Amino acid sequence: MELEFRSGVDVELVKSSAADSDVIFAARVSTQGERTREVAEDTEKAISGLINFLMRERHGSPFEHSVMTFYVKAPIFVWREHMRHRIASYNEESGRYRVLEPCFYVPDEDRKLVQIGKAGAYTFELGTPEQHKITDDSFREACTQAYQQYEKMLAAGVAREVARGVLPVTTYSSAYVTMNARAMMNFLSLRRSAPDSHFPSYPQREIELVAEKYEDAWAKLMPITHSAFVANGRVAP
Ligand SMILES: Cc1cc2nc3c(=O)[nH]c(=O)nc-3n(C[C@H](O)[C@H](O)[C@H](O)COP(=O)(O)OP(=O)(O)OC[C@H]3O[C@@H](n4cnc5c(N)ncnc54)[C@H](O)[C@@H]3O)c2cc1C
């Protein structure tokens, strides 16, 4: 089978029930009891004021009454990090029930390759053309050899769940990820390196690519909540 090498991640919002009004209706039960679903009479200023208050005071639960489902295709090493976020629901393709496709991540020329400094205090720099070449060659050679061995075992009748053991963590896998707005903010606070963050994080670039696409989609669905998150230092409530 022909091998595919690529550098991006795919993130597609497949369904959602998520709006700024979901935050308001959940919060209003505190003071008005039930039947507060209708918020049409609220001015944008009032909505924005309440959401900003909830964000600032870290009243987190009103942000849980929303839901977004994404289809994500990313390398397995990204999934290892992503799955640490327990406040999300996952269904991933199975290497036991299907033959894994020969699709592999390889860093592109924009990926910073060289780490300067020690753990906890370092920066990344681009790297020389030689370092990029050796990286590209090594990824391609290792993946090609691994996939040949995988196919060899499958052809000999070895079970998929055994044969997959030779495939590298740079192999792409896909999953549905479902989360609410509060879980989204927790994810974004940790997986984006934003200079305006009160608690800067330094995620691996490839999971940050996923986070960037999540944030774009979420900001369109809940623009007022997103603005309040940014204005309050990107701290998850
Ligand atoms: C830059 C970076 C480097 C990292 N390096 C490492 C590393 O070297 N090794 C490593 O193992 N991990 C590492 N991690 C993973 C990290 O420790 C977290 O597991 C991951 O970011 C998920 O965060 P979370 O627990 O807040 O998310 P979620 O699991 O989604 O949880 C969301 C929130 O729910 C609450 N919560 C969830 N479960 C519990 C629980 N059982 N008890 C109490 N509260 C709970 C917490 O408030 C939590 O913040 C790293 C993460 C980042 C961003």
PDB file of C-alpha atoms and ligand atoms in Angstrom:
ATOM      1  CA  MET A   1       0.000   0.000   0.000  1.00  0.00           C
ATOM      2  CA  GLU A   2       1.242   3.508  -0.759  1.00  0.00           C
ATOM      3  CA  LEU A   3       2.390   5.471   2.285  1.00  0.00           C
ATOM      4  CA  GLU A   4       1.131   8.989   3.001  1.00  0.00           C
ATOM      5  CA  PHE A   5       3.270  11.524   4.866  1.00  0.00           C
ATOM      6  CA  ARG A   6       1.695  14.745   6.087  1.00  0.00           C
ATOM      7  CA  SER A   7       2.185  17.414   8.756  1.00  0.00           C
ATOM      8  CA  GLY A   8      -1.207  18.804   9.753  1.00  0.00           C
ATOM      9  CA  VAL A   9      -4.095  17.685  11.938  1.00  0.00           C
ATOM     10  CA  ASP A  10      -7.765  17.501  10.943  1.00  0.00           C
ATOM     11  CA  VAL A  11     -10.389  18.950  13.271  1.00  0.00           C
ATOM     12  CA  GLU A  12     -14.005  19.108  12.173  1.00  0.00           C
ATOM     13  CA  LEU A  13     -16.948  20.193  14.310  1.00  0.00           C
ATOM     14  CA  VAL A  14     -19.499  17.493  13.509  1.00  0.00           C
ATOM     15  CA  LYS A  15     -22.315  18.531  15.853  1.00  0.00           C
ATOM     16  CA  SER A  16     -22.990  20.942  18.644  1.00  0.00           C
ATOM     17  CA  SER A  17     -25.499  22.419  21.018  1.00  0.00           C
ATOM     18  CA  ALA A  18     -23.495  25.334  22.341  1.00  0.00           C
ATOM     19  CA  ALA A  19     -24.384  29.016  22.616  1.00  0.00           C
ATOM     20  CA  ASP A  20     -23.785  31.897  24.998  1.00  0.00           C
ATOM     21  CA  SER A  21     -27.466  31.695  25.958  1.00  0.00           C
ATOM     22  CA  ASP A  22     -26.832  28.205  27.429  1.00  0.00           C
ATOM     23  CA  VAL A  23     -24.609  29.823  30.057  1.00  0.00           C
ATOM     24  CA  ILE A  24     -27.219  32.452  30.913  1.00  0.00           C
ATOM     25  CA  PHE A  25     -30.106  30.023  31.268  1.00  0.00           C
ATOM     26  CA  ALA A  26     -28.070  27.746  33.536  1.00  0.00           C
ATOM     27  CA  ALA A  27     -26.870  30.625  35.713  1.00  0.00           C
ATOM     28  CA  ARG A  28     -30.310  32.243  36.026  1.00  0.00           C
ATOM     29  CA  VAL A  29     -31.793  29.214  37.769  1.00  0.00           C
ATOM     30  CA  SER A  30     -29.828  30.401  40.816  1.00  0.00           C
ATOM     31  CA  THR A  31     -31.913  33.537  41.147  1.00  0.00           C
ATOM     32  CA  GLN A  32     -35.043  32.927  39.084  1.00  0.00           C
ATOM     33  CA  GLY A  33     -35.769  29.219  39.446  1.00  0.00           C
ATOM     34  CA  GLU A  34     -36.819  27.128  36.472  1.00  0.00           C
ATOM     35  CA  ARG A  35     -38.252  28.189  33.086  1.00  0.00           C
ATOM     36  CA  THR A  36     -35.503  30.701  32.310  1.00  0.00           C
ATOM     37  CA  ARG A  37     -34.680  29.143  28.918  1.00  0.00           C
ATOM     38  CA  GLU A  38     -35.981  32.205  27.120  1.00  0.00           C
ATOM     39  CA  VAL A  39     -33.301  34.879  27.299  1.00  0.00           C
ATOM     40  CA  ALA A  40     -34.286  36.862  24.233  1.00  0.00           C
ATOM     41  CA  GLU A  41     -35.123  39.927  26.310  1.00  0.00           C
ATOM     42  CA  ASP A  42     -31.562  40.169  27.640  1.00  0.00           C
ATOM     43  CA  THR A  43     -29.435  42.836  26.035  1.00  0.00           C
ATOM     44  CA  GLU A  44     -26.038  41.814  24.732  1.00  0.00           C
ATOM     45  CA  LYS A  45     -24.504  44.011  27.425  1.00  0.00           C
ATOM     46  CA  ALA A  46     -26.385  42.148  30.185  1.00  0.00           C
ATOM     47  CA  ILE A  47     -25.397  38.749  28.755  1.00  0.00           C
ATOM     48  CA  SER A  48     -21.802  39.790  28.416  1.00  0.00           C
ATOM     49  CA  GLY A  49     -21.792  41.265  31.956  1.00  0.00           C
ATOM     50  CA  LEU A  50     -23.132  38.075  33.537  1.00  0.00           C
ATOM     51  CA  ILE A  51     -20.810  35.772  31.577  1.00  0.00           C
ATOM     52  CA  ASN A  52     -17.847  37.949  32.449  1.00  0.00           C
ATOM     53  CA  PHE A  53     -18.837  37.892  36.137  1.00  0.00           C
ATOM     54  CA  LEU A  54     -19.148  34.081  36.131  1.00  0.00           C
ATOM     55  CA  MET A  55     -15.778  33.745  34.411  1.00  0.00           C
ATOM     56  CA  ARG A  56     -14.002  36.184  36.714  1.00  0.00           C
ATOM     57  CA  GLU A  57     -15.448  34.655  39.893  1.00  0.00           C
ATOM     58  CA  ARG A  58     -14.795  31.154  38.541  1.00  0.00           C
ATOM     59  CA  HIS A  59     -18.389  29.961  38.760  1.00  0.00           C
ATOM     60  CA  GLY A  60     -17.698  27.087  36.402  1.00  0.00           C
ATOM     61  CA  SER A  61     -20.804  24.916  36.265  1.00  0.00           C
ATOM     62  CA  PRO A  62     -22.977  27.226  34.066  1.00  0.00           C
ATOM     63  CA  PHE A  63     -20.367  26.642  31.343  1.00  0.00           C
ATOM     64  CA  GLU A  64     -21.064  22.908  31.397  1.00  0.00           C
ATOM     65  CA  HIS A  65     -24.522  23.105  29.746  1.00  0.00           C
ATOM     66  CA  SER A  66     -23.237  22.971  26.193  1.00  0.00           C
ATOM     67  CA  VAL A  67     -21.838  20.199  24.039  1.00  0.00           C
ATOM     68  CA  MET A  68     -19.556  20.001  21.021  1.00  0.00           C
ATOM     69  CA  THR A  69     -18.456  16.913  19.092  1.00  0.00           C
ATOM     70  CA  PHE A  70     -15.338  17.034  16.929  1.00  0.00           C
ATOM     71  CA  TYR A  71     -13.859  14.551  14.485  1.00  0.00           C
ATOM     72  CA  VAL A  72     -10.100  14.715  14.958  1.00  0.00           C
ATOM     73  CA  LYS A  73      -7.329  13.018  13.000  1.00  0.00           C
ATOM     74  CA  ALA A  74      -3.910  13.387  14.589  1.00  0.00           C
ATOM     75  CA  PRO A  75      -0.750  11.343  15.257  1.00  0.00           C
ATOM     76  CA  ILE A  76      -0.895   8.798  18.090  1.00  0.00           C
ATOM     77  CA  PHE A  77       1.609  10.830  20.145  1.00  0.00           C
ATOM     78  CA  VAL A  78      -0.917  13.684  20.130  1.00  0.00           C
ATOM     79  CA  TRP A  79      -3.659  11.305  21.277  1.00  0.00           C
ATOM     80  CA  ARG A  80      -1.533  10.178  24.209  1.00  0.00           C
ATOM     81  CA  GLU A  81      -1.538  13.772  25.423  1.00  0.00           C
ATOM     82  CA  HIS A  82      -5.120  14.496  24.432  1.00  0.00           C
ATOM     83  CA  MET A  83      -6.545  11.504  26.305  1.00  0.00           C
ATOM     84  CA  ARG A  84      -5.105  12.842  29.552  1.00  0.00           C
ATOM     85  CA  HIS A  85      -7.982  15.313  29.414  1.00  0.00           C
ATOM     86  CA  ARG A  86     -10.484  13.157  31.249  1.00  0.00           C
ATOM     87  CA  ILE A  87     -13.300  15.673  31.095  1.00  0.00           C
ATOM     88  CA  ALA A  88     -14.064  14.792  27.490  1.00  0.00           C
ATOM     89  CA  SER A  89     -15.620  11.725  25.847  1.00  0.00           C
ATOM     90  CA  TYR A  90     -13.707   9.730  23.252  1.00  0.00           C
ATOM     91  CA  ASN A  91     -14.329   7.073  20.627  1.00  0.00           C
ATOM     92  CA  GLU A  92     -11.227   6.184  18.641  1.00  0.00           C
ATOM     93  CA  GLU A  93     -10.715   3.975  15.583  1.00  0.00           C
ATOM     94  CA  SER A  94      -9.585   0.493  16.510  1.00  0.00           C
ATOM     95  CA  GLY A  95      -6.302  -1.122  15.542  1.00  0.00           C
ATOM     96  CA  ARG A  96      -7.872  -4.445  16.564  1.00  0.00           C
ATOM     97  CA  TYR A  97     -10.889  -4.291  14.278  1.00  0.00           C
ATOM     98  CA  ARG A  98      -9.439  -2.630  11.195  1.00  0.00           C
ATOM     99  CA  VAL A  99      -6.178  -2.443   9.286  1.00  0.00           C
ATOM    100  CA  LEU A 100      -4.501   0.849  10.161  1.00  0.00           C
ATOM    101  CA  GLU A 101      -3.885   3.134   7.215  1.00  0.00           C
ATOM    102  CA  PRO A 102      -0.276   3.977   6.281  1.00  0.00           C
ATOM    103  CA  CYS A 103      -0.666   7.666   7.087  1.00  0.00           C
ATOM    104  CA  PHE A 104       2.233   9.172   9.042  1.00  0.00           C
ATOM    105  CA  TYR A 105       3.054  12.545  10.543  1.00  0.00           C
ATOM    106  CA  VAL A 106       6.361  14.103   9.539  1.00  0.00           C
ATOM    107  CA  PRO A 107       7.497  17.546  10.809  1.00  0.00           C
ATOM    108  CA  ASP A 108       7.404  20.181   8.068  1.00  0.00           C
ATOM    109  CA  GLU A 109       9.983  22.919   7.489  1.00  0.00           C
ATOM    110  CA  ASP A 110       8.171  25.299   9.884  1.00  0.00           C
ATOM    111  CA  ARG A 111       8.375  22.881  12.827  1.00  0.00           C
ATOM    112  CA  LYS A 112      10.996  24.103  15.291  1.00  0.00           C
ATOM    113  CA  LEU A 113      13.365  21.188  15.824  1.00  0.00           C
ATOM    114  CA  VAL A 114      15.994  22.225  18.344  1.00  0.00           C
ATOM    115  CA  GLN A 115      15.385  22.588  22.088  1.00  0.00           C
ATOM    116  CA  ILE A 116      17.619  25.122  23.848  1.00  0.00           C
ATOM    117  CA  GLY A 117      17.745  25.084  27.652  1.00  0.00           C
ATOM    118  CA  LYS A 118      16.732  22.567  30.289  1.00  0.00           C
ATOM    119  CA  ALA A 119      13.435  21.003  31.345  1.00  0.00           C
ATOM    120  CA  GLY A 120      11.017  23.681  32.520  1.00  0.00           C
ATOM    121  CA  ALA A 121      13.018  26.570  31.008  1.00  0.00           C
ATOM    122  CA  TYR A 122      13.649  26.167  27.323  1.00  0.00           C
ATOM    123  CA  THR A 123      12.874  27.552  23.916  1.00  0.00           C
ATOM    124  CA  PHE A 124      12.676  25.927  20.509  1.00  0.00           C
ATOM    125  CA  GLU A 125      14.569  27.035  17.436  1.00  0.00           C
ATOM    126  CA  LEU A 126      14.026  26.193  13.823  1.00  0.00           C
ATOM    127  CA  GLY A 127      17.092  24.038  13.115  1.00  0.00           C
ATOM    128  CA  THR A 128      19.424  23.896  10.157  1.00  0.00           C
ATOM    129  CA  PRO A 129      18.503  22.537   6.711  1.00  0.00           C
ATOM    130  CA  GLU A 130      20.683  19.496   7.561  1.00  0.00           C
ATOM    131  CA  GLN A 131      18.699  18.854  10.743  1.00  0.00           C
ATOM    132  CA  HIS A 132      15.444  19.114   8.800  1.00  0.00           C
ATOM    133  CA  LYS A 133      16.739  16.711   6.171  1.00  0.00           C
ATOM    134  CA  ILE A 134      17.905  14.098   8.661  1.00  0.00           C
ATOM    135  CA  THR A 135      14.567  14.362  10.492  1.00  0.00           C
ATOM    136  CA  ASP A 136      12.525  14.012   7.326  1.00  0.00           C
ATOM    137  CA  ASP A 137      14.626  11.101   6.044  1.00  0.00           C
ATOM    138  CA  SER A 138      14.526   9.302   9.392  1.00  0.00           C
ATOM    139  CA  PHE A 139      10.738   9.592   9.760  1.00  0.00           C
ATOM    140  CA  ARG A 140      10.160   8.337   6.236  1.00  0.00           C
ATOM    141  CA  GLU A 141      12.608   5.450   6.493  1.00  0.00           C
ATOM    142  CA  ALA A 142      11.415   4.252   9.906  1.00  0.00           C
ATOM    143  CA  CYS A 143       7.712   4.461   8.959  1.00  0.00           C
ATOM    144  CA  THR A 144       8.248   2.694   5.631  1.00  0.00           C
ATOM    145  CA  GLN A 145      10.099  -0.148   7.303  1.00  0.00           C
ATOM    146  CA  ALA A 146       7.562  -0.415  10.139  1.00  0.00           C
ATOM    147  CA  TYR A 147       4.592  -0.524   7.781  1.00  0.00           C
ATOM    148  CA  GLN A 148       6.267  -3.176   5.604  1.00  0.00           C
ATOM    149  CA  GLN A 149       6.712  -5.355   8.686  1.00  0.00           C
ATOM    150  CA  TYR A 150       3.083  -4.696   9.702  1.00  0.00           C
ATOM    151  CA  GLU A 151       1.841  -5.810   6.285  1.00  0.00           C
ATOM    152  CA  LYS A 152       4.147  -8.818   6.328  1.00  0.00           C
ATOM    153  CA  MET A 153       2.644 -10.028   9.597  1.00  0.00           C
ATOM    154  CA  LEU A 154      -0.933  -9.432   8.412  1.00  0.00           C
ATOM    155  CA  ALA A 155      -0.215 -11.358   5.213  1.00  0.00           C
ATOM    156  CA  ALA A 156       1.106 -14.257   7.331  1.00  0.00           C
ATOM    157  CA  GLY A 157      -2.167 -14.360   9.281  1.00  0.00           C
ATOM    158  CA  VAL A 158      -0.998 -12.581  12.434  1.00  0.00           C
ATOM    159  CA  ALA A 159      -3.829 -10.756  14.229  1.00  0.00           C
ATOM    160  CA  ARG A 160      -4.117  -6.994  13.700  1.00  0.00           C
ATOM    161  CA  GLU A 161      -3.910  -6.379  17.441  1.00  0.00           C
ATOM    162  CA  VAL A 162      -0.495  -8.081  17.529  1.00  0.00           C
ATOM    163  CA  ALA A 163       0.909  -6.725  14.273  1.00  0.00           C
ATOM    164  CA  ARG A 164       0.108  -3.083  15.135  1.00  0.00           C
ATOM    165  CA  GLY A 165       2.768  -3.235  17.844  1.00  0.00           C
ATOM    166  CA  VAL A 166       5.450  -2.351  15.292  1.00  0.00           C
ATOM    167  CA  LEU A 167       3.768   0.877  14.145  1.00  0.00           C
ATOM    168  CA  PRO A 168       5.248   4.147  15.423  1.00  0.00           C
ATOM    169  CA  VAL A 169       3.498   6.844  17.469  1.00  0.00           C
ATOM    170  CA  THR A 170       3.670   9.116  14.447  1.00  0.00           C
ATOM    171  CA  THR A 171       0.912   6.994  12.801  1.00  0.00           C
ATOM    172  CA  TYR A 172      -2.331   8.958  12.452  1.00  0.00           C
ATOM    173  CA  SER A 173      -5.416   7.876  14.338  1.00  0.00           C
ATOM    174  CA  SER A 174      -8.899   9.357  14.351  1.00  0.00           C
ATOM    175  CA  ALA A 175     -11.542   9.807  17.022  1.00  0.00           C
ATOM    176  CA  TYR A 176     -14.677  11.657  17.999  1.00  0.00           C
ATOM    177  CA  VAL A 177     -14.124  13.986  20.937  1.00  0.00           C
ATOM    178  CA  THR A 178     -17.081  15.463  22.811  1.00  0.00           C
ATOM    179  CA  MET A 179     -16.716  18.158  25.427  1.00  0.00           C
ATOM    180  CA  ASN A 180     -18.548  21.060  27.022  1.00  0.00           C
ATOM    181  CA  ALA A 181     -17.374  24.680  27.151  1.00  0.00           C
ATOM    182  CA  ARG A 182     -15.817  24.334  30.597  1.00  0.00           C
ATOM    183  CA  ALA A 183     -13.761  21.315  29.499  1.00  0.00           C
ATOM    184  CA  MET A 184     -12.836  23.226  26.336  1.00  0.00           C
ATOM    185  CA  MET A 185     -11.479  26.126  28.394  1.00  0.00           C
ATOM    186  CA  ASN A 186      -9.451  23.743  30.558  1.00  0.00           C
ATOM    187  CA  PHE A 187      -8.016  22.168  27.408  1.00  0.00           C
ATOM    188  CA  LEU A 188      -7.229  25.530  25.796  1.00  0.00           C
ATOM    189  CA  SER A 189      -5.642  26.914  28.964  1.00  0.00           C
ATOM    190  CA  LEU A 190      -3.159  24.019  28.901  1.00  0.00           C
ATOM    191  CA  ARG A 191      -2.690  23.310  25.203  1.00  0.00           C
ATOM    192  CA  ARG A 192      -2.184  26.794  23.760  1.00  0.00           C
ATOM    193  CA  SER A 193       0.813  28.963  24.472  1.00  0.00           C
ATOM    194  CA  ALA A 194      -0.920  32.341  24.569  1.00  0.00           C
ATOM    195  CA  PRO A 195       1.145  35.359  25.675  1.00  0.00           C
ATOM    196  CA  ASP A 196      -1.942  36.963  27.294  1.00  0.00           C
ATOM    197  CA  SER A 197      -2.526  33.953  29.543  1.00  0.00           C
ATOM    198  CA  HIS A 198      -2.302  34.442  33.340  1.00  0.00           C
ATOM    199  CA  PHE A 199      -0.720  30.984  33.590  1.00  0.00           C
ATOM    200  CA  PRO A 200       1.295  30.458  30.398  1.00  0.00           C
ATOM    201  CA  SER A 201       1.594  26.874  29.224  1.00  0.00           C
ATOM    202  CA  TYR A 202       4.149  25.414  26.821  1.00  0.00           C
ATOM    203  CA  PRO A 203       2.423  22.577  24.975  1.00  0.00           C
ATOM    204  CA  GLN A 204       3.913  20.406  22.276  1.00  0.00           C
ATOM    205  CA  ARG A 205       3.294  22.135  18.962  1.00  0.00           C
ATOM    206  CA  GLU A 206       1.279  19.302  17.414  1.00  0.00           C
ATOM    207  CA  ILE A 207      -1.412  19.219  20.143  1.00  0.00           C
ATOM    208  CA  GLU A 208      -1.473  23.008  19.985  1.00  0.00           C
ATOM    209  CA  LEU A 209      -2.496  22.663  16.314  1.00  0.00           C
ATOM    210  CA  VAL A 210      -5.565  20.754  17.514  1.00  0.00           C
ATOM    211  CA  ALA A 211      -6.226  23.366  20.229  1.00  0.00           C
ATOM    212  CA  GLU A 212      -6.066  26.218  17.701  1.00  0.00           C
ATOM    213  CA  LYS A 213      -8.720  24.579  15.549  1.00  0.00           C
ATOM    214  CA  TYR A 214     -10.919  23.811  18.566  1.00  0.00           C
ATOM    215  CA  GLU A 215     -10.682  27.427  19.678  1.00  0.00           C
ATOM    216  CA  ASP A 216     -11.641  28.757  16.241  1.00  0.00           C
ATOM    217  CA  ALA A 217     -14.752  26.566  16.165  1.00  0.00           C
ATOM    218  CA  TRP A 218     -15.731  27.232  19.779  1.00  0.00           C
ATOM    219  CA  ALA A 219     -15.289  31.019  19.452  1.00  0.00           C
ATOM    220  CA  LYS A 220     -17.778  31.035  16.578  1.00  0.00           C
ATOM    221  CA  LEU A 221     -20.372  29.131  18.622  1.00  0.00           C
ATOM    222  CA  MET A 222     -19.928  31.056  21.899  1.00  0.00           C
ATOM    223  CA  PRO A 223     -18.295  34.407  21.023  1.00  0.00           C
ATOM    224  CA  ILE A 224     -19.196  36.190  24.283  1.00  0.00           C
ATOM    225  CA  THR A 225     -17.975  33.305  26.440  1.00  0.00           C
ATOM    226  CA  HIS A 226     -14.814  33.090  24.378  1.00  0.00           C
ATOM    227  CA  SER A 227     -14.137  36.830  24.766  1.00  0.00           C
ATOM    228  CA  ALA A 228     -14.667  36.582  28.533  1.00  0.00           C
ATOM    229  CA  PHE A 229     -12.246  33.633  28.697  1.00  0.00           C
ATOM    230  CA  VAL A 230      -9.577  35.652  26.871  1.00  0.00           C
ATOM    231  CA  ALA A 231     -10.264  38.841  28.875  1.00  0.00           C
ATOM    232  CA  ASN A 232      -9.886  36.939  32.149  1.00  0.00           C
ATOM    233  CA  GLY A 233      -6.432  35.605  31.326  1.00  0.00           C
ATOM    234  CA  ARG A 234      -7.499  32.325  29.707  1.00  0.00           C
ATOM    235  CA  VAL A 235      -8.127  30.741  33.098  1.00  0.00           C
ATOM    236  CA  ALA A 236     -10.671  27.902  32.977  1.00  0.00           C
ATOM    237  CA  PRO A 237     -13.441  28.663  35.519  1.00  0.00           C
TER     238      PRO A 237
HETATM  239  C1  LIG B   1       2.716  21.506  29.057  1.00  0.00           C
HETATM  240  C2  LIG B   1       2.246  20.209  29.652  1.00  0.00           C
HETATM  241  C3  LIG B   1       3.170  19.272  30.069  1.00  0.00           C
HETATM  242  C4  LIG B   1       2.739  18.051  30.638  1.00  0.00           C
HETATM  243  N1  LIG B   1       3.678  17.137  31.018  1.00  0.00           N
HETATM  244  C5  LIG B   1       3.263  15.956  31.556  1.00  0.00           C
HETATM  245  C6  LIG B   1       4.220  14.966  31.980  1.00  0.00           C
HETATM  246  O1  LIG B   1       5.426  15.142  31.858  1.00  0.00           O
HETATM  247  N2  LIG B   1       3.756  13.807  32.480  1.00  0.00           N
HETATM  248  C7  LIG B   1       2.406  13.562  32.652  1.00  0.00           C
HETATM  249  O2  LIG B   1       2.037  12.491  33.134  1.00  0.00           O
HETATM  250  N3  LIG B   1       1.481  14.467  32.274  1.00  0.00           N
HETATM  251  C8  LIG B   1       1.871  15.659  31.731  1.00  0.00           C
HETATM  252  N4  LIG B   1       0.929  16.574  31.348  1.00  0.00           N
HETATM  253  C9  LIG B   1      -0.499  16.246  31.484  1.00  0.00           C
HETATM  254  C10 LIG B   1      -1.143  16.983  32.674  1.00  0.00           C
HETATM  255  O3  LIG B   1      -0.550  16.584  33.890  1.00  0.00           O
HETATM  256  C11 LIG B   1      -2.664  16.707  32.725  1.00  0.00           C
HETATM  257  O4  LIG B   1      -2.890  15.317  32.910  1.00  0.00           O
HETATM  258  C12 LIG B   1      -3.366  17.126  31.459  1.00  0.00           C
HETATM  259  O5  LIG B   1      -2.970  18.425  31.081  1.00  0.00           O
HETATM  260  C13 LIG B   1      -4.881  17.086  31.676  1.00  0.00           C
HETATM  261  O6  LIG B   1      -5.249  18.149  32.529  1.00  0.00           O
HETATM  262  P1  LIG B   1      -6.459  18.049  33.526  1.00  0.00           P
HETATM  263  O7  LIG B   1      -6.249  16.960  34.533  1.00  0.00           O
HETATM  264  O8  LIG B   1      -6.684  19.435  34.065  1.00  0.00           O
HETATM  265  O9  LIG B   1      -7.675  17.682  32.537  1.00  0.00           O
HETATM  266  P2  LIG B   1      -8.964  16.807  32.799  1.00  0.00           P
HETATM  267  O10 LIG B   1      -8.607  15.402  33.091  1.00  0.00           O
HETATM  268  O11 LIG B   1      -9.872  17.054  31.640  1.00  0.00           O
HETATM  269  O12 LIG B   1      -9.579  17.390  34.119  1.00  0.00           O
HETATM  270  C14 LIG B   1     -10.189  18.686  34.135  1.00  0.00           C
HETATM  271  C15 LIG B   1     -10.253  19.140  35.589  1.00  0.00           C
HETATM  272  O13 LIG B   1     -11.155  18.267  36.290  1.00  0.00           O
HETATM  273  C16 LIG B   1     -10.649  18.055  37.606  1.00  0.00           C
HETATM  274  N5  LIG B   1     -10.348  16.630  37.771  1.00  0.00           N
HETATM  275  C17 LIG B   1     -10.405  15.666  36.797  1.00  0.00           C
HETATM  276  N6  LIG B   1     -10.109  14.468  37.315  1.00  0.00           N
HETATM  277  C18 LIG B   1      -9.835  14.668  38.624  1.00  0.00           C
HETATM  278  C19 LIG B   1      -9.438  13.815  39.689  1.00  0.00           C
HETATM  279  N7  LIG B   1      -9.252  12.514  39.545  1.00  0.00           N
HETATM  280  N8  LIG B   1      -9.244  14.354  40.900  1.00  0.00           N
HETATM  281  C20 LIG B   1      -9.447  15.683  41.108  1.00  0.00           C
HETATM  282  N9  LIG B   1      -9.807  16.551  40.143  1.00  0.00           N
HETATM  283  C21 LIG B   1      -9.998  16.046  38.917  1.00  0.00           C
HETATM  284  C22 LIG B   1      -9.402  18.923  37.753  1.00  0.00           C
HETATM  285  O14 LIG B   1      -9.796  20.176  38.268  1.00  0.00           O
HETATM  286  C23 LIG B   1      -8.939  19.082  36.340  1.00  0.00           C
HETATM  287  O15 LIG B   1      -8.162  20.240  36.119  1.00  0.00           O
HETATM  288  C24 LIG B   1       1.349  17.791  30.795  1.00  0.00           C
HETATM  289  C25 LIG B   1       0.428  18.761  30.374  1.00  0.00           C
HETATM  290  C26 LIG B   1       0.854  19.954  29.815  1.00  0.00           C
HETATM  291  C27 LIG B   1      -0.168  20.961  29.355  1.00  0.00           C
END
